[in-house]
PDB file of C-alpha atoms in Angstrom:
ATOM      1  CA  MET A   1     114.324-140.931  48.982  1.00  0.00           C
ATOM      2  CA  SER A   2     114.389-137.245  48.185  1.00  0.00           C
ATOM      3  CA  PRO A   3     117.349-136.082  45.988  1.00  0.00           C
ATOM      4  CA  ASP A   4     117.682-133.051  48.321  1.00  0.00           C
ATOM      5  CA  GLN A   5     118.844-135.183  51.243  1.00  0.00           C
ATOM      6  CA  LYS A   6     122.443-134.254  52.268  1.00  0.00           C
ATOM      7  CA  PHE A   7     125.253-136.241  53.844  1.00  0.00           C
ATOM      8  CA  HIS A   8     126.621-135.482  57.320  1.00  0.00           C
ATOM      9  CA  PRO A   9     129.966-133.694  56.814  1.00  0.00           C
ATOM     10  CA  GLN A  10     131.855-136.261  59.079  1.00  0.00           C
ATOM     11  CA  PHE A  11     130.166-139.245  57.359  1.00  0.00           C
ATOM     12  CA  ASP A  12     130.656-138.542  53.655  1.00  0.00           C
ATOM     13  CA  ASP A  13     133.409-140.918  52.536  1.00  0.00           C
ATOM     14  CA  PRO A  14     132.616-141.882  49.013  1.00  0.00           C
ATOM     15  CA  GLU A  15     134.346-145.255  49.517  1.00  0.00           C
ATOM     16  CA  ALA A  16     131.938-146.239  52.403  1.00  0.00           C
ATOM     17  CA  GLU A  17     129.246-148.469  50.902  1.00  0.00           C
ATOM     18  CA  ILE A  18     126.412-148.255  53.345  1.00  0.00           C
ATOM     19  CA  ILE A  19     124.338-145.180  53.932  1.00  0.00           C
ATOM     20  CA  ILE A  20     122.243-144.673  57.118  1.00  0.00           C
ATOM     21  CA  SER A  21     119.427-142.187  57.010  1.00  0.00           C
ATOM     22  CA  SER A  22     118.239-140.581  60.132  1.00  0.00           C
ATOM     23  CA  LYS A  23     114.631-139.801  61.110  1.00  0.00           C
ATOM     24  CA  GLU A  24     115.308-136.133  59.909  1.00  0.00           C
ATOM     25  CA  GLY A  25     116.688-137.366  56.549  1.00  0.00           C
ATOM     26  CA  THR A  26     120.305-136.793  57.152  1.00  0.00           C
ATOM     27  CA  LEU A  27     122.471-139.362  55.486  1.00  0.00           C
ATOM     28  CA  PHE A  28     125.595-141.018  57.048  1.00  0.00           C
ATOM     29  CA  ARG A  29     128.077-142.944  54.973  1.00  0.00           C
ATOM     30  CA  VAL A  30     129.732-145.764  56.887  1.00  0.00           C
ATOM     31  CA  HIS A  31     131.849-148.679  55.951  1.00  0.00           C
ATOM     32  CA  SER A  32     130.007-151.917  56.217  1.00  0.00           C
ATOM     33  CA  ALA A  33     133.002-153.569  58.091  1.00  0.00           C
ATOM     34  CA  ILE A  34     132.622-150.983  60.859  1.00  0.00           C
ATOM     35  CA  LEU A  35     128.793-151.561  61.100  1.00  0.00           C
ATOM     36  CA  LYS A  36     129.117-155.346  61.086  1.00  0.00           C
ATOM     37  CA  SER A  37     131.781-155.372  63.819  1.00  0.00           C
ATOM     38  CA  ALA A  38     129.911-152.855  66.124  1.00  0.00           C
ATOM     39  CA  SER A  39     126.329-153.858  65.627  1.00  0.00           C
ATOM     40  CA  ASP A  40     124.904-157.376  65.974  1.00  0.00           C
ATOM     41  CA  LEU A  41     121.709-156.364  64.319  1.00  0.00           C
ATOM     42  CA  LEU A  42     123.462-154.805  61.346  1.00  0.00           C
ATOM     43  CA  ARG A  43     125.764-157.762  61.013  1.00  0.00           C
ATOM     44  CA  LEU A  44     122.730-159.924  60.535  1.00  0.00           C
ATOM     45  CA  PHE A  45     121.105-157.460  58.234  1.00  0.00           C
ATOM     46  CA  LEU A  46     124.221-156.745  56.036  1.00  0.00           C
ATOM     47  CA  SER A  47     125.282-160.304  55.761  1.00  0.00           C
ATOM     48  CA  ARG A  48     122.353-160.927  53.355  1.00  0.00           C
ATOM     49  CA  PRO A  49     123.634-161.857  49.823  1.00  0.00           C
ATOM     50  CA  SER A  50     121.792-159.019  48.063  1.00  0.00           C
ATOM     51  CA  ILE A  51     119.848-155.882  48.565  1.00  0.00           C
ATOM     52  CA  ALA A  52     116.686-157.755  47.548  1.00  0.00           C
ATOM     53  CA  ALA A  53     117.309-160.296  50.175  1.00  0.00           C
ATOM     54  CA  ALA A  54     118.129-157.763  52.694  1.00  0.00           C
ATOM     55  CA  THR A  55     114.852-156.003  51.960  1.00  0.00           C
ATOM     56  CA  GLU A  56     113.028-159.205  52.593  1.00  0.00           C
ATOM     57  CA  ALA A  57     114.760-159.450  55.960  1.00  0.00           C
ATOM     58  CA  SER A  58     113.651-155.899  57.007  1.00  0.00           C
ATOM     59  CA  THR A  59     111.241-157.577  59.409  1.00  0.00           C
ATOM     60  CA  HIS A  60     114.233-158.032  61.686  1.00  0.00           C
ATOM     61  CA  PHE A  61     114.358-154.240  62.108  1.00  0.00           C
ATOM     62  CA  GLU A  62     110.632-154.025  62.595  1.00  0.00           C
ATOM     63  CA  SER A  63     110.986-156.411  65.578  1.00  0.00           C
ATOM     64  CA  PHE A  64     113.465-154.233  67.393  1.00  0.00           C
ATOM     65  CA  ALA A  65     111.835-150.824  68.037  1.00  0.00           C
ATOM     66  CA  PRO A  66     113.578-148.502  70.479  1.00  0.00           C
ATOM     67  CA  ALA A  67     112.143-147.876  73.958  1.00  0.00           C
ATOM     68  CA  LYS A  68     110.455-144.503  74.004  1.00  0.00           C
ATOM     69  CA  HIS A  69     111.819-143.775  77.398  1.00  0.00           C
ATOM     70  CA  LEU A  70     114.844-145.645  78.794  1.00  0.00           C
ATOM     71  CA  PRO A  71     113.771-146.178  82.388  1.00  0.00           C
ATOM     72  CA  SER A  72     110.301-147.532  81.322  1.00  0.00           C
ATOM     73  CA  ALA A  73     111.972-150.816  80.321  1.00  0.00           C
ATOM     74  CA  LEU A  74     113.915-151.454  83.510  1.00  0.00           C
ATOM     75  CA  SER A  75     111.879-154.421  84.579  1.00  0.00           C
ATOM     76  CA  ALA A  76     112.196-156.083  81.171  1.00  0.00           C
ATOM     77  CA  GLY A  77     115.930-156.833  81.781  1.00  0.00           C
ATOM     78  CA  GLY A  78     116.264-156.613  77.913  1.00  0.00           C
ATOM     79  CA  TRP A  79     119.971-156.114  77.796  1.00  0.00           C
ATOM     80  CA  ARG A  80     120.667-158.997  80.030  1.00  0.00           C
ATOM     81  CA  GLU A  81     118.312-161.157  78.038  1.00  0.00           C
ATOM     82  CA  ARG A  82     120.140-160.226  74.842  1.00  0.00           C
ATOM     83  CA  GLN A  83     123.475-160.896  76.478  1.00  0.00           C
ATOM     84  CA  LYS A  84     122.366-164.453  77.270  1.00  0.00           C
ATOM     85  CA  ALA A  85     120.959-164.853  73.768  1.00  0.00           C
ATOM     86  CA  ARG A  86     124.168-163.559  72.362  1.00  0.00           C
ATOM     87  CA  GLU A  87     126.275-166.040  74.336  1.00  0.00           C
ATOM     88  CA  ALA A  88     123.959-168.820  73.374  1.00  0.00           C
ATOM     89  CA  ALA A  89     124.100-167.850  69.659  1.00  0.00           C
ATOM     90  CA  ALA A  90     127.828-167.638  69.712  1.00  0.00           C
ATOM     91  CA  ALA A  91     128.062-171.051  71.229  1.00  0.00           C
ATOM     92  CA  ALA A  92     125.732-172.567  68.575  1.00  0.00           C
ATOM     93  CA  ASP A  93     127.195-170.617  65.663  1.00  0.00           C
ATOM     94  CA  LYS A  94     130.819-169.431  65.617  1.00  0.00           C
ATOM     95  CA  GLY A  95     129.928-166.987  62.998  1.00  0.00           C
ATOM     96  CA  GLY A  96     128.056-164.923  65.513  1.00  0.00           C
ATOM     97  CA  GLY A  97     124.679-164.929  63.638  1.00  0.00           C
ATOM     98  CA  TRP A  98     121.473-164.320  65.701  1.00  0.00           C
ATOM     99  CA  GLY A  99     119.061-166.543  63.928  1.00  0.00           C
ATOM    100  CA  ASP A 100     115.652-166.572  65.624  1.00  0.00           C
ATOM    101  CA  SER A 101     116.911-166.764  69.202  1.00  0.00           C
ATOM    102  CA  ARG A 102     117.126-162.920  69.588  1.00  0.00           C
ATOM    103  CA  PRO A 103     114.572-161.473  71.891  1.00  0.00           C
ATOM    104  CA  LYS A 104     111.918-159.483  70.128  1.00  0.00           C
ATOM    105  CA  ARG A 105     110.329-156.140  71.160  1.00  0.00           C
ATOM    106  CA  SER A 106     106.644-155.181  70.821  1.00  0.00           C
ATOM    107  CA  GLU A 107     106.901-151.850  69.084  1.00  0.00           C
ATOM    108  CA  PRO A 108     107.160-151.690  65.338  1.00  0.00           C
ATOM    109  CA  ALA A 109     110.086-149.688  63.883  1.00  0.00           C
ATOM    110  CA  THR A 110     110.052-147.691  60.637  1.00  0.00           C
ATOM    111  CA  SER A 111     113.280-148.995  59.261  1.00  0.00           C
ATOM    112  CA  PHE A 112     113.857-150.286  55.833  1.00  0.00           C
ATOM    113  CA  MET A 113     116.556-150.805  53.182  1.00  0.00           C
ATOM    114  CA  GLU A 114     116.231-149.365  49.708  1.00  0.00           C
ATOM    115  CA  ASP A 115     118.227-148.547  46.575  1.00  0.00           C
ATOM    116  CA  ALA A 116     119.573-145.090  46.653  1.00  0.00           C
ATOM    117  CA  ALA A 117     122.692-143.136  45.423  1.00  0.00           C
ATOM    118  CA  PRO A 118     125.819-141.899  46.775  1.00  0.00           C
ATOM    119  CA  ARG A 119     126.869-138.297  46.792  1.00  0.00           C
ATOM    120  CA  ASN A 120     127.098-135.570  44.281  1.00  0.00           C
ATOM    121  CA  GLU A 121     128.185-132.387  46.033  1.00  0.00           C
ATOM    122  CA  GLY A 122     126.535-133.630  49.094  1.00  0.00           C
ATOM    123  CA  LYS A 123     123.377-134.854  47.386  1.00  0.00           C
ATOM    124  CA  LEU A 124     122.232-138.078  45.769  1.00  0.00           C
ATOM    125  CA  ASP A 125     122.885-139.019  42.161  1.00  0.00           C
ATOM    126  CA  ASP A 126     122.052-141.962  40.129  1.00  0.00           C
ATOM    127  CA  THR A 127     124.540-144.545  41.404  1.00  0.00           C
ATOM    128  CA  SER A 128     123.027-147.262  43.583  1.00  0.00           C
ATOM    129  CA  ALA A 129     124.013-147.732  47.196  1.00  0.00           C
ATOM    130  CA  ASP A 130     122.523-149.497  50.194  1.00  0.00           C
ATOM    131  CA  VAL A 131     120.454-147.167  52.458  1.00  0.00           C
ATOM    132  CA  ILE A 132     119.189-148.111  55.907  1.00  0.00           C
ATOM    133  CA  THR A 133     116.715-145.758  57.496  1.00  0.00           C
ATOM    134  CA  VAL A 134     116.486-145.794  61.370  1.00  0.00           C
ATOM    135  CA  PRO A 135     113.884-144.044  63.547  1.00  0.00           C
ATOM    136  CA  PHE A 136     116.264-141.689  65.397  1.00  0.00           C
ATOM    137  CA  PHE A 137     117.126-137.979  65.235  1.00  0.00           C
ATOM    138  CA  ASP A 138     120.427-136.693  63.980  1.00  0.00           C
ATOM    139  CA  LYS A 139     122.238-135.897  67.260  1.00  0.00           C
ATOM    140  CA  PRO A 140     122.035-139.326  68.995  1.00  0.00           C
ATOM    141  CA  LEU A 141     122.619-141.248  65.832  1.00  0.00           C
ATOM    142  CA  GLU A 142     125.628-139.026  65.022  1.00  0.00           C
ATOM    143  CA  ARG A 143     127.130-139.603  68.472  1.00  0.00           C
ATOM    144  CA  VAL A 144     126.780-143.380  68.149  1.00  0.00           C
ATOM    145  CA  LEU A 145     128.236-143.497  64.716  1.00  0.00           C
ATOM    146  CA  LEU A 146     131.146-141.354  66.009  1.00  0.00           C
ATOM    147  CA  ILE A 147     131.742-143.894  68.761  1.00  0.00           C
ATOM    148  CA  ILE A 148     131.650-146.901  66.662  1.00  0.00           C
ATOM    149  CA  SER A 149     133.820-145.184  64.036  1.00  0.00           C
ATOM    150  CA  ALA A 150     136.471-144.339  66.731  1.00  0.00           C
ATOM    151  CA  LYS A 151     136.049-140.644  66.113  1.00  0.00           C
ATOM    152  CA  PRO A 152     136.127-137.832  68.750  1.00  0.00           C
ATOM    153  CA  ILE A 153     132.801-137.227  70.364  1.00  0.00           C
ATOM    154  CA  PRO A 154     131.633-134.072  71.986  1.00  0.00           C
ATOM    155  CA  PRO A 155     131.310-133.814  75.767  1.00  0.00           C
ATOM    156  CA  TRP A 156     128.106-135.270  77.237  1.00  0.00           C
ATOM    157  CA  GLN A 157     125.760-132.436  78.323  1.00  0.00           C
ATOM    158  CA  SER A 158     122.876-134.126  80.066  1.00  0.00           C
ATOM    159  CA  PHE A 159     121.302-137.413  81.073  1.00  0.00           C
ATOM    160  CA  ALA A 160     118.648-137.009  78.424  1.00  0.00           C
ATOM    161  CA  GLU A 161     121.395-136.898  75.775  1.00  0.00           C
ATOM    162  CA  LEU A 162     122.870-140.145  77.233  1.00  0.00           C
ATOM    163  CA  GLU A 163     119.441-141.915  77.202  1.00  0.00           C
ATOM    164  CA  ALA A 164     118.819-140.809  73.586  1.00  0.00           C
ATOM    165  CA  ALA A 165     122.169-142.247  72.507  1.00  0.00           C
ATOM    166  CA  MET A 166     121.566-145.427  74.457  1.00  0.00           C
ATOM    167  CA  GLU A 167     118.264-145.918  72.618  1.00  0.00           C
ATOM    168  CA  VAL A 168     120.290-146.000  69.382  1.00  0.00           C
ATOM    169  CA  MET A 169     122.859-148.420  70.890  1.00  0.00           C
ATOM    170  CA  ASP A 170     120.198-150.660  72.256  1.00  0.00           C
ATOM    171  CA  TYR A 171     118.224-150.697  69.043  1.00  0.00           C
ATOM    172  CA  LEU A 172     121.305-151.538  66.946  1.00  0.00           C
ATOM    173  CA  ASP A 173     122.539-153.948  69.601  1.00  0.00           C
ATOM    174  CA  THR A 174     126.040-152.470  69.997  1.00  0.00           C
ATOM    175  CA  PRO A 175     127.641-154.166  73.103  1.00  0.00           C
ATOM    176  CA  GLY A 176     130.926-152.316  72.700  1.00  0.00           C
ATOM    177  CA  PRO A 177     129.523-148.707  72.932  1.00  0.00           C
ATOM    178  CA  ILE A 178     127.110-149.786  75.663  1.00  0.00           C
ATOM    179  CA  SER A 179     130.137-151.057  77.773  1.00  0.00           C
ATOM    180  CA  TYR A 180     131.740-147.630  77.459  1.00  0.00           C
ATOM    181  CA  ILE A 181     128.557-146.084  78.924  1.00  0.00           C
ATOM    182  CA  ARG A 182     129.208-148.066  82.114  1.00  0.00           C
ATOM    183  CA  TYR A 183     132.192-145.823  82.719  1.00  0.00           C
ATOM    184  CA  TRP A 184     131.001-142.536  81.132  1.00  0.00           C
ATOM    185  CA  CYS A 185     127.983-142.562  83.258  1.00  0.00           C
ATOM    186  CA  LEU A 186     130.047-142.093  86.415  1.00  0.00           C
ATOM    187  CA  THR A 187     131.260-138.710  85.311  1.00  0.00           C
ATOM    188  CA  PRO A 188     130.034-135.553  87.119  1.00  0.00           C
ATOM    189  CA  VAL A 189     127.445-134.604  84.578  1.00  0.00           C
ATOM    190  CA  PHE A 190     125.479-137.799  85.340  1.00  0.00           C
ATOM    191  CA  LEU A 191     126.214-138.062  89.044  1.00  0.00           C
ATOM    192  CA  SER A 192     124.029-135.152  89.760  1.00  0.00           C
ATOM    193  CA  GLU A 193     121.054-137.362  88.916  1.00  0.00           C
ATOM    194  CA  PRO A 194     121.573-140.455  91.073  1.00  0.00           C
ATOM    195  CA  ILE A 195     118.073-141.877  90.769  1.00  0.00           C
ATOM    196  CA  ARG A 196     118.270-141.932  86.918  1.00  0.00           C
ATOM    197  CA  LEU A 197     121.835-143.295  87.243  1.00  0.00           C
ATOM    198  CA  TYR A 198     120.623-146.127  89.425  1.00  0.00           C
ATOM    199  CA  GLY A 199     117.900-147.002  86.974  1.00  0.00           C
ATOM    200  CA  LEU A 200     120.328-147.175  84.168  1.00  0.00           C
ATOM    201  CA  GLY A 201     122.524-149.478  86.193  1.00  0.00           C
ATOM    202  CA  ALA A 202     119.439-151.679  87.052  1.00  0.00           C
ATOM    203  CA  ARG A 203     118.596-151.854  83.277  1.00  0.00           C
ATOM    204  CA  TYR A 204     121.825-153.231  82.377  1.00  0.00           C
ATOM    205  CA  GLY A 205     122.782-155.168  85.533  1.00  0.00           C
ATOM    206  CA  TRP A 206     125.704-152.906  86.418  1.00  0.00           C
ATOM    207  CA  GLU A 207     126.150-153.426  90.136  1.00  0.00           C
ATOM    208  CA  ASP A 208     128.861-150.987  90.506  1.00  0.00           C
ATOM    209  CA  VAL A 209     126.882-148.223  88.968  1.00  0.00           C
ATOM    210  CA  MET A 210     123.889-148.980  91.160  1.00  0.00           C
ATOM    211  CA  GLN A 211     126.009-149.081  94.330  1.00  0.00           C
ATOM    212  CA  HIS A 212     127.621-145.736  93.341  1.00  0.00           C
ATOM    213  CA  ALA A 213     124.302-144.153  92.573  1.00  0.00           C
ATOM    214  CA  SER A 214     122.741-145.409  95.885  1.00  0.00           C
ATOM    215  CA  LYS A 215     125.487-143.695  97.820  1.00  0.00           C
ATOM    216  CA  LEU A 216     124.556-140.426  96.162  1.00  0.00           C
ATOM    217  CA  THR A 217     120.744-140.775  96.579  1.00  0.00           C
ATOM    218  CA  PRO A 218     119.600-138.577  99.497  1.00  0.00           C
ATOM    219  CA  ILE A 219     117.753-140.556 102.199  1.00  0.00           C
ATOM    220  CA  PRO A 220     114.715-138.616 103.509  1.00  0.00           C
ATOM    221  CA  GLN A 221     114.753-138.028 107.177  1.00  0.00           C
ATOM    222  CA  SER A 222     111.832-139.467 109.106  1.00  0.00           C
ATOM    223  CA  VAL A 223     109.285-137.137 110.337  1.00  0.00           C
ATOM    224  CA  PRO A 224     108.162-137.650 113.920  1.00  0.00           C
ATOM    225  CA  ASN A 225     104.457-138.635 114.363  1.00  0.00           C
ATOM    226  CA  PRO A 226     102.743-136.065 116.715  1.00  0.00           C
ATOM    227  CA  ALA A 227     100.570-138.986 118.058  1.00  0.00           C
ATOM    228  CA  PHE A 228     103.609-140.548 119.517  1.00  0.00           C
ATOM    229  CA  SER A 229     105.402-137.396 120.749  1.00  0.00           C
TER     230      SER A 229
END
């Protein structure tokens, strides 16, 4: 890591023991308890007994690359498959671990864990800390971390912004924040795009969202065929 990397101003708590680095190199300090409670993937990753063991386990991250475009994975039913796997894992292991039952994705991710240092006036110093790098830009990662940290989030501006945040949620496997989207997506900013809204509902099996979107989808009027006039 570069010593010039800086911490996000809302995620610079020196007592937070985990650092997440965005694709752009921005660092986010987050308490491990928050990450473990919100993300099934990070709970598995951070439960390793040491950084060395966690580094060996980095293949877990490599198996869960985010979808490049959210609607492209509609037919895969990925969320519903992971829900079933989560329920099966919970039944087999009350600790909530994933083991090898977790569905895998085909694209490799560029995530890893390494030794790094916490802050020194917003930059890194020589003290070691756990750093997890994820393949996402600052804005969607910031929004998701704000949500799981119970901090205020800015108003949603577009469907593209929602999809970018959901890629982060889906990658980290955060069932709580994803459940919030089920209600947020019914706000006016998203209702203006009913086809994309329907696709979102189909991806996650949200029947109410699909039904609402279908009512908003314009039905083309049939054009009379001159041959039968």
